[in-house]
Coordinates of C-alpha atoms and ligand atoms in Angstrom, one line a residue:
M1 CA -15.5 -30.8 12.9
A2 CA -19.2 -29.6 14.1
K3 CA -20.8 -28.5 10.8
S4 CA -23.7 -25.5 11.5
A5 CA -23.9 -24.1 8.0
K6 CA -24.2 -26.5 4.7
T7 CA -21.5 -26.1 2.7
I8 CA -21.7 -26.2 -1.6
Y9 CA -19.6 -25.2 -4.5
V10 CA -20.0 -22.6 -6.2
C11 CA -18.8 -21.7 -9.9
T12 CA -16.7 -18.5 -10.1
E13 CA -17.1 -18.1 -14.0
C14 CA -21.0 -18.6 -13.7
G15 CA -22.3 -18.5 -10.3
A16 CA -23.8 -22.2 -11.0
Q17 CA -23.6 -24.4 -7.4
A18 CA -23.3 -27.8 -7.4
P19 CA -23.3 -30.1 -4.5
K20 CA -20.2 -31.6 -4.6
W21 CA -16.9 -30.3 -5.8
A22 CA -16.0 -31.3 -9.6
G23 CA -13.5 -30.5 -12.1
Q24 CA -15.4 -29.3 -14.2
C25 CA -19.0 -27.2 -14.2
G26 CA -21.7 -28.9 -15.2
D27 CA -23.2 -25.8 -16.1
C28 CA -20.8 -23.7 -18.0
G29 CA -18.1 -26.3 -18.5
A30 CA -15.4 -23.9 -17.4
W31 CA -12.6 -26.2 -15.5
N32 CA -11.6 -25.3 -11.9
T33 CA -13.8 -22.7 -10.9
L34 CA -16.3 -24.3 -8.2
Q35 CA -14.9 -23.2 -4.7
E36 CA -16.2 -24.3 -1.3
S37 CA -18.8 -21.8 0.1
V38 CA -21.2 -21.7 2.7
A39 CA -24.9 -21.9 1.7
L40 CA -27.6 -18.6 3.0
P41 CA -30.5 -19.6 4.8
P42 CA -33.2 -18.7 2.2
A43 CA -34.8 -15.2 2.3
K44 CA -38.7 -16.1 3.3
P45 CA -40.5 -14.8 0.8
D46 CA -43.3 -12.4 1.3
G47 CA -46.3 -13.4 -0.2
R48 CA -47.9 -10.3 -0.6
F49 CA -45.7 -8.5 -3.2
G50 CA -44.2 -11.3 -4.3
G51 CA -40.4 -10.2 -2.9
Y52 CA -38.3 -11.3 -0.2
A53 CA -39.4 -9.2 3.3
G54 CA -37.0 -12.3 5.4
E55 CA -34.6 -9.8 7.5
T56 CA -35.1 -6.7 5.8
D57 CA -38.1 -6.3 7.9
T58 CA -36.1 -4.9 10.6
A59 CA -34.0 -2.1 8.2
Q60 CA -35.7 1.3 7.6
I61 CA -34.8 3.5 4.7
R62 CA -33.9 6.9 5.6
V63 CA -33.4 10.3 5.2
L64 CA -29.5 10.8 4.6
S65 CA -29.5 13.9 7.2
D66 CA -32.1 12.2 9.5
V67 CA -28.4 9.9 10.3
V68 CA -26.7 11.3 13.0
A69 CA -23.1 9.8 12.4
E70 CA -21.1 9.7 15.9
R71 CA -17.9 11.5 15.5
T72 CA -15.0 8.4 15.0
E73 CA -13.1 7.9 18.1
R74 CA -9.5 7.7 17.1
V75 CA -6.7 6.7 19.1
T76 CA -3.2 7.1 18.7
T77 CA -1.0 4.1 17.9
G78 CA 2.2 5.6 19.6
M79 CA 4.1 5.5 16.5
D80 CA 3.6 8.5 14.2
E81 CA 4.2 7.2 10.8
L82 CA 1.9 4.3 11.7
D83 CA -1.0 6.9 12.5
R84 CA -0.2 8.9 9.8
V85 CA -1.4 5.8 7.1
L86 CA -4.3 5.1 9.2
G87 CA -5.3 9.0 8.7
G88 CA -4.2 10.0 12.4
G89 CA -4.7 7.4 13.9
L90 CA -6.8 3.8 14.4
V91 CA -10.7 4.3 14.2
T92 CA -12.5 2.3 17.1
G93 CA -14.1 -0.4 15.3
S94 CA -12.6 -0.2 12.4
V95 CA -11.1 -3.5 10.3
V96 CA -7.1 -3.0 8.9
L97 CA -5.7 -5.3 6.6
I98 CA -1.8 -5.6 6.3
G99 CA -0.5 -7.1 3.6
G100 CA 3.3 -7.8 2.3
D101 CA 6.1 -10.5 1.6
P102 CA 6.7 -12.7 4.4
G103 CA 9.4 -11.5 6.5
I104 CA 9.0 -8.1 5.4
G105 CA 8.1 -6.6 9.0
K106 CA 4.3 -7.0 9.8
S107 CA 4.6 -9.0 12.9
T108 CA 7.2 -7.2 14.0
L109 CA 5.2 -3.6 13.3
L110 CA 2.0 -5.2 14.5
V111 CA 3.6 -6.5 18.2
Q112 CA 5.6 -3.0 18.7
A113 CA 1.9 -0.9 18.0
L114 CA 0.1 -3.2 19.8
A115 CA 2.2 -3.1 23.4
L116 CA 2.0 0.6 23.5
L117 CA -1.9 0.7 22.3
A118 CA -1.9 -1.7 24.7
E119 CA -1.3 1.0 27.7
R120 CA -4.6 2.8 26.5
L121 CA -6.9 -0.1 25.1
P122 CA -7.1 -3.4 26.1
A123 CA -5.4 -5.3 23.6
L124 CA -5.0 -8.7 22.3
Y125 CA -2.6 -10.6 19.8
V126 CA -4.1 -14.0 18.3
S127 CA -1.1 -15.6 16.2
G128 CA -1.8 -18.5 13.9
E129 CA 2.2 -18.6 12.6
E130 CA 4.2 -18.3 15.9
S131 CA 4.2 -19.4 19.6
A132 CA 3.8 -17.3 22.3
E133 CA 7.2 -18.2 23.2
Q134 CA 8.4 -16.9 20.1
I135 CA 6.0 -13.5 20.3
S136 CA 7.3 -13.2 24.1
L137 CA 11.1 -13.5 22.8
R138 CA 10.9 -11.1 20.2
A139 CA 9.2 -8.6 22.4
Q140 CA 11.7 -8.7 25.1
R141 CA 14.5 -8.3 22.6
L142 CA 12.4 -5.0 21.2
G143 CA 12.4 -3.9 24.7
L144 CA 8.7 -3.6 24.4
P145 CA 6.5 -3.3 27.9
G146 CA 4.7 -6.6 28.1
E147 CA 2.8 -6.1 30.9
R148 CA -0.7 -5.4 29.3
L149 CA -0.5 -7.3 25.8
R150 CA -2.0 -10.4 25.9
L151 CA -1.4 -13.1 23.4
L152 CA -3.7 -16.5 22.2
T153 CA -2.2 -19.1 19.8
E154 CA -5.2 -20.0 17.9
T155 CA -6.1 -20.7 14.5
C156 CA -9.9 -21.8 14.7
V157 CA -12.1 -18.6 14.2
E158 CA -15.2 -19.7 16.4
R159 CA -13.1 -20.5 19.1
I160 CA -11.2 -17.4 18.9
L161 CA -14.4 -15.4 18.7
A162 CA -15.8 -17.3 21.4
L163 CA -13.3 -16.1 23.6
V164 CA -12.9 -12.8 22.4
A165 CA -16.4 -11.9 22.9
R166 CA -15.8 -12.8 26.3
E167 CA -12.7 -11.1 26.8
R168 CA -14.0 -7.9 24.8
P169 CA -10.1 -6.6 23.7
G170 CA -10.6 -2.8 22.1
V171 CA -7.8 -3.8 19.8
L172 CA -7.2 -7.0 18.2
V173 CA -4.5 -8.3 16.0
L174 CA -5.3 -11.7 14.1
D175 CA -1.6 -13.1 12.1
S176 CA -2.0 -14.2 10.1
I177 CA -5.3 -14.5 8.0
Q178 CA -4.1 -17.2 5.8
T179 CA -3.7 -19.2 8.9
F180 CA -7.5 -19.2 10.4
Y181 CA -10.1 -21.4 9.5
T182 CA -13.7 -21.6 10.3
E183 CA -15.6 -24.5 11.4
A184 CA -18.4 -24.0 8.4
L185 CA -16.0 -25.2 5.7
Q186 CA -13.8 -27.7 4.6
S187 CA -11.3 -26.4 2.8
A188 CA -7.7 -26.0 4.0
P189 CA -6.7 -23.5 5.7
G190 CA -5.4 -20.4 3.8
S191 CA -7.7 -21.5 0.3
V192 CA -9.6 -18.9 -0.9
A193 CA -12.9 -19.6 0.5
Q194 CA -11.7 -20.1 4.2
V195 CA -9.6 -16.9 4.0
R196 CA -12.5 -15.1 2.9
E197 CA -14.8 -16.7 5.3
S198 CA -12.5 -16.6 8.4
A199 CA -12.4 -12.5 7.4
A200 CA -16.0 -12.3 7.0
R201 CA -17.3 -13.9 10.8
L202 CA -14.2 -12.1 12.2
V203 CA -15.3 -8.3 10.6
R204 CA -18.5 -9.0 11.4
F205 CA -17.9 -9.3 15.2
A206 CA -15.3 -6.2 14.6
K207 CA -18.4 -4.3 13.7
Q208 CA -20.9 -5.2 16.1
T209 CA -19.1 -4.7 19.0
G210 CA -16.7 -1.4 18.2
T211 CA -13.4 -3.7 17.9
A212 CA -10.6 -2.4 15.9
L213 CA -9.0 -5.3 14.5
F214 CA -5.7 -5.9 12.7
L215 CA -6.0 -8.7 9.9
V216 CA -2.2 -10.2 8.2
G217 CA -2.2 -11.1 5.2
H218 CA 0.8 -13.0 3.3
V219 CA 1.3 -11.6 -0.1
T220 CA 2.3 -15.0 -2.3
K221 CA 5.1 -15.2 -4.5
E222 CA 3.7 -15.0 -8.1
G223 CA 2.2 -11.2 -6.4
A224 CA -1.4 -13.3 -7.1
L225 CA -2.5 -11.8 -3.9
A226 CA -4.9 -14.7 -3.2
G227 CA -5.0 -14.2 0.3
P228 CA -5.3 -10.3 1.1
R229 CA -6.6 -9.6 -2.7
V230 CA -10.3 -11.5 -1.8
L231 CA -10.9 -9.5 1.3
E232 CA -10.0 -5.8 -0.1
H233 CA -13.7 -5.1 -0.4
M234 CA -14.7 -6.1 3.2
V235 CA -12.3 -4.1 5.4
D236 CA -11.8 -0.4 6.2
T237 CA -8.4 0.3 5.4
V238 CA -5.7 -2.1 3.3
L239 CA -1.7 -1.3 3.9
Y240 CA 1.2 -2.7 1.9
F241 CA 4.3 -3.4 3.0
E242 CA 7.2 -2.2 -0.1
G243 CA 10.5 -2.4 0.4
E244 CA 13.7 -4.4 -0.9
S245 CA 14.7 -7.1 1.0
G246 CA 18.1 -5.6 0.6
S247 CA 17.5 -2.5 1.8
P248 CA 16.4 -1.6 5.8
F249 CA 13.2 0.9 4.6
R250 CA 9.9 -0.4 4.8
L251 CA 7.3 1.7 3.2
V252 CA 3.9 1.1 4.5
R253 CA 1.4 2.2 2.0
A254 CA -2.3 2.8 2.4
I255 CA -4.1 1.6 -1.1
K256 CA -7.4 1.8 0.5
N257 CA -8.9 4.0 3.4
R258 CA -12.3 5.1 4.7
F259 CA -10.9 6.7 7.2
G260 CA -8.0 9.4 5.6
A261 CA -6.0 9.4 2.2
V262 CA -5.0 7.0 0.4
N263 CA -1.6 6.9 -1.0
E264 CA -0.1 8.0 2.1
L265 CA 2.9 6.6 3.4
G266 CA 4.7 5.4 6.7
V267 CA 8.6 5.0 6.3
F268 CA 10.2 3.2 8.6
A269 CA 13.7 1.4 8.9
M270 CA 14.3 -2.4 10.0
T271 CA 17.3 -2.2 12.8
D272 CA 17.9 -4.9 14.9
K273 CA 15.6 -3.3 17.6
G274 CA 12.9 -3.6 15.4
L275 CA 11.3 -1.1 13.1
R276 CA 12.1 2.5 13.6
E277 CA 10.4 5.9 12.3
V278 CA 11.7 7.8 9.6
A279 CA 10.7 10.9 10.0
N280 CA 12.4 13.0 7.7
P281 CA 11.9 10.4 4.4
S282 CA 13.3 12.8 2.1
A283 CA 16.7 12.6 3.6
I284 CA 16.7 8.7 2.7
F285 CA 16.1 8.3 -0.3
L286 CA 18.7 11.0 -1.7
S287 CA 22.0 9.1 -2.4
R288 CA 24.7 11.5 -1.7
H289 CA 26.7 12.3 -4.4
E290 CA 30.5 12.9 -3.7
H291 CA 30.5 14.1 -7.0
Q292 CA 27.8 14.7 -9.3
V293 CA 27.5 12.0 -11.8
A294 CA 25.5 11.7 -15.0
G295 CA 21.8 10.3 -15.2
S296 CA 20.8 11.5 -11.6
C297 CA 18.0 13.8 -11.2
I298 CA 15.9 14.7 -8.0
L299 CA 12.4 14.6 -8.6
V300 CA 9.7 16.2 -6.3
T301 CA 6.9 13.7 -5.5
R302 CA 4.2 13.4 -3.1
E303 CA 3.3 10.4 -1.1
G304 CA -0.4 10.8 0.2
T305 CA 0.0 14.3 2.0
R306 CA 3.6 15.1 2.3
P307 CA 6.2 15.8 -0.5
L308 CA 9.0 13.4 -0.9
L309 CA 12.4 14.1 -2.4
V310 CA 13.5 11.1 -4.3
E311 CA 16.5 10.2 -7.0
V312 CA 15.6 8.6 -10.2
Q313 CA 18.8 7.3 -12.0
A314 CA 19.2 6.4 -16.0
L315 CA 21.5 4.3 -17.7
V316 CA 21.6 4.8 -21.3
D317 CA 23.7 2.8 -23.3
Q318 CA 24.4 1.7 -26.7
S319 CA 22.0 -1.4 -27.4
P320 CA 23.5 -4.8 -29.2
L321 CA 19.7 -5.4 -29.7
A322 CA 17.3 -5.3 -32.8
N323 CA 14.9 -4.4 -30.1
P324 CA 16.3 -2.3 -27.4
R325 CA 15.9 -2.4 -24.1
R326 CA 13.2 -0.5 -21.8
V327 CA 13.7 -1.3 -18.5
A328 CA 11.5 1.0 -15.1
L329 CA 11.9 -0.1 -11.8
G330 CA 10.0 1.8 -9.5
L331 CA 8.4 3.5 -12.4
E332 CA 5.7 2.8 -15.0
Q333 CA 7.7 0.8 -18.1
N334 CA 4.9 2.5 -20.6
R335 CA 5.2 5.8 -19.2
L336 CA 9.4 5.5 -20.2
S337 CA 8.4 4.4 -23.8
M338 CA 5.7 6.9 -24.2
L339 CA 8.7 9.9 -22.7
L340 CA 11.2 8.3 -24.8
A341 CA 8.8 8.5 -28.3
V342 CA 7.9 12.4 -27.0
L343 CA 11.3 13.5 -26.2
H344 CA 12.7 12.4 -30.2
R345 CA 9.0 13.8 -31.6
H346 CA 9.2 17.5 -30.2
G347 CA 12.6 17.4 -28.1
G348 CA 14.5 16.0 -31.4
I349 CA 17.0 13.7 -29.9
A350 CA 16.8 9.9 -30.7
M351 CA 17.1 6.8 -28.7
F352 CA 15.9 3.9 -31.0
D353 CA 19.1 2.4 -30.6
Q354 CA 19.7 2.9 -27.2
D355 CA 19.0 0.9 -24.2
V356 CA 17.6 2.6 -22.0
F357 CA 17.3 1.7 -17.7
L358 CA 15.7 3.5 -15.3
N359 CA 15.5 3.3 -11.5
V360 CA 14.5 5.2 -8.4
V361 CA 16.6 5.1 -5.7
G362 CA 15.8 3.2 -1.8
G363 CA 12.9 1.3 -3.4
V364 CA 10.0 3.6 -3.5
R365 CA 7.7 3.5 -6.4
V366 CA 6.7 6.6 -8.2
T367 CA 3.0 6.2 -10.0
E368 CA 2.3 10.1 -10.2
P369 CA 3.1 12.0 -13.6
A370 CA 5.1 14.7 -12.3
A371 CA 7.9 12.1 -12.7
D372 CA 8.0 12.6 -16.0
L373 CA 9.8 15.8 -16.2
P374 CA 12.7 14.2 -14.0
V375 CA 12.8 11.0 -15.7
L376 CA 13.2 12.8 -19.5
L377 CA 15.9 15.0 -17.6
A378 CA 17.9 12.1 -16.2
V379 CA 17.7 10.2 -19.5
L380 CA 19.1 13.3 -21.6
S381 CA 21.5 13.8 -18.8
S382 CA 23.2 9.9 -19.3
F383 CA 23.2 10.3 -22.7
R384 CA 24.8 13.2 -23.1
D385 CA 27.3 11.9 -20.4
R386 CA 26.9 15.3 -18.6
P387 CA 25.7 15.8 -15.1
L388 CA 22.8 17.8 -14.1
P389 CA 23.8 20.4 -11.1
G390 CA 23.8 19.0 -7.7
D391 CA 21.1 21.7 -6.4
L392 CA 18.7 21.3 -9.0
A393 CA 15.6 19.4 -8.3
T394 CA 12.3 19.3 -10.7
F395 CA 8.7 17.8 -11.5
G396 CA 6.0 18.4 -13.7
E397 CA 4.4 16.4 -16.6
V398 CA 5.1 15.7 -19.4
G399 CA 2.0 15.7 -22.4
L400 CA 2.4 14.0 -25.8
A401 CA 2.3 16.9 -27.6
G402 CA 5.7 18.2 -25.5
E403 CA 3.9 20.8 -23.5
I404 CA 4.9 20.5 -19.8
R405 CA 1.9 20.0 -17.5
P406 CA 1.4 21.3 -14.3
V407 CA 0.9 19.3 -11.5
P408 CA -1.1 19.6 -7.8
N409 CA 0.7 21.0 -5.1
G410 CA 3.3 23.0 -6.9
Q411 CA 4.1 25.1 -4.5
E412 CA 4.4 22.6 -1.3
R413 CA 6.4 21.0 -3.3
L414 CA 8.6 23.8 -4.1
R415 CA 8.3 24.2 -0.6
E416 CA 10.0 21.0 0.2
A417 CA 13.0 21.2 -2.4
A418 CA 13.7 24.5 -0.7
K419 CA 14.0 22.8 3.0
H420 CA 16.5 20.9 1.4
G421 CA 18.9 23.0 0.0
F422 CA 18.4 22.8 -3.7
K423 CA 19.3 26.2 -5.7
R424 CA 17.6 25.7 -8.7
V425 CA 14.0 24.1 -9.7
I426 CA 12.7 23.6 -13.2
L427 CA 8.6 23.4 -12.8
P428 CA 5.8 23.5 -15.2
K429 CA 5.6 27.5 -16.0
A430 CA 1.6 26.8 -14.5
N431 CA 3.5 25.6 -11.3
A432 CA 5.6 28.9 -11.0
P433 CA 5.0 30.8 -8.1
K434 CA 3.9 34.8 -8.6
K435 CA 6.2 35.9 -5.5
A436 CA 9.9 35.0 -5.6
V437 CA 11.0 32.3 -3.0
D438 CA 14.4 32.9 -1.1
G439 CA 17.6 30.9 -1.6
V440 CA 15.8 29.3 -4.7
E441 CA 16.1 30.1 -8.8
V442 CA 12.4 29.0 -9.8
I443 CA 13.1 27.7 -13.6
G444 CA 9.0 27.7 -15.2
V445 CA 8.8 25.8 -18.3
S446 CA 6.3 25.5 -20.8
R447 CA 7.5 23.2 -23.5
I448 CA 10.2 20.6 -23.5
G449 CA 12.7 22.1 -25.5
E450 CA 12.5 25.1 -23.0
A451 CA 13.8 22.2 -20.3
I452 CA 16.6 21.2 -22.6
E453 CA 17.6 24.5 -22.9
A454 CA 17.8 25.1 -19.0
L455 CA 20.2 23.2 -18.5
D456 CA 22.6 24.3 -21.3
Ligands
LIG1 P1 8.4 -10.5 10.7 O1 7.8 -9.1 11.4 O2 8.6 -11.9 11.5 O3 8.1 -10.5 9.1 P2 6.4 -10.6 8.7 O4 5.7 -11.2 9.6 O5 6.0 -9.8 7.5 O6 6.4 -12.2 7.7 O7 9.8 -10.0 10.4 C1 11.2 -10.7 10.0 C2 12.4 -10.2 9.4 O8 12.7 -9.0 10.1 C3 13.1 -11.0 10.1 O9 13.5 -11.5 8.3 C4 14.3 -10.8 10.6 C5 13.5 -9.1 10.7 N1 14.0 -8.3 12.2 C6 14.9 -7.9 12.1 O10 15.6 -7.4 11.6 N2 14.8 -6.6 13.4 C7 14.0 -7.1 14.2 O11 14.5 -6.5 15.8 C8 12.8 -8.3 14.2 C9 12.0 -8.3 15.4 C10 13.1 -8.7 12.7
LIG2 MG1 4.8 -13.2 10.8

């Protein structure tokens, strides 16, 4: 292996450097913290000021208004849902990290998107995991046009960069970053040092040449995102795949986006013909019950820039345990405990001898407080074994004092509920519209007691 730069070992705790790896840092005494890294050439000291000039000689301090930003150019990927999470299309020269569990559909999504993108931009798919034959087979099975998409199977970053510098693709996919290595380091591919350094070199290339770059990153089993997490600050956009293995639905969420809204959600369904876009996601997260069942409540949440109807289910059951269970899937557990306390203090309904289970249908994760009121109503409905009306949707934040607080974009949520045929909406009083909405009974509540009364 050719060695161009000097490698050193840096302690992740104290930053001390050592020429050789050791189990314990000689400086701070921490164990197992030395990681391989590339030594940077020292900057040349500027004699006059005792500071460093070095590379900064060429840099200039400018006034903000003098900096003319070129308009960011966007290329549509041919998949609306992907464009949506990217903030309205792929920005040239941007670096996008796509993370997710192995087998969730990252390669499938990128092969599909790239085959479509190749019609507009020279595209190159670099795979370190699959052979060219495997990729071609998959593309054929998915019925993708393959005339324009070029493939490369290679794992050495230096060789990839030498090739793409000649080929100059407009969009480049690297699948997956854990399989690539740079010759500057001796650690194995997939190690934190390799992942970071390989990505840094690729990102530098993308920025210098204006190439759009997709990096695929596997998330490790323990949820320790050893690979992708260390890259999040280097890239412009971070997309994560969510979804349960048993369900065909795949959600792609923007966690970070320098060119668009975060928490934007793209919804896909995995079929035998690859990933299909789901244009009307509200419909899939509502399980239509033949008869209304107790413990189910429809919540109007918001994902990025669009409202979404989701079903929350609760099961309240007599607990045999001294410490009854509080289990929340797709919602925050601490928030559930807090809501139960509020329900007790301000609603007068005690559940300290009951197990409470909570689930959001379809594997969606809801993180916003607008889910508070629906959660309480679902819990209450299960506790009393009394179904909520089938045409009821709701949203609203619950405060510790038992007040129902308004949430952003109330009007839009109300319209989404109306669009899907809900006839009754319980919402925070401050979110209630001044004008009546056609065909919808709007019930504005300001206290938790009023919300409970509205059900009776
Ligand atoms: P893949 O994109 O290879 O996952 P990743 O790159 O994230 O590891 O997805 C593989 C899974 O998707 C595999 O379990 C099979 C499934 N799949 C389908 O159900 N239909 C299809 O058309 C394709 C291509 C894959
Ligand atoms: Mg893959």
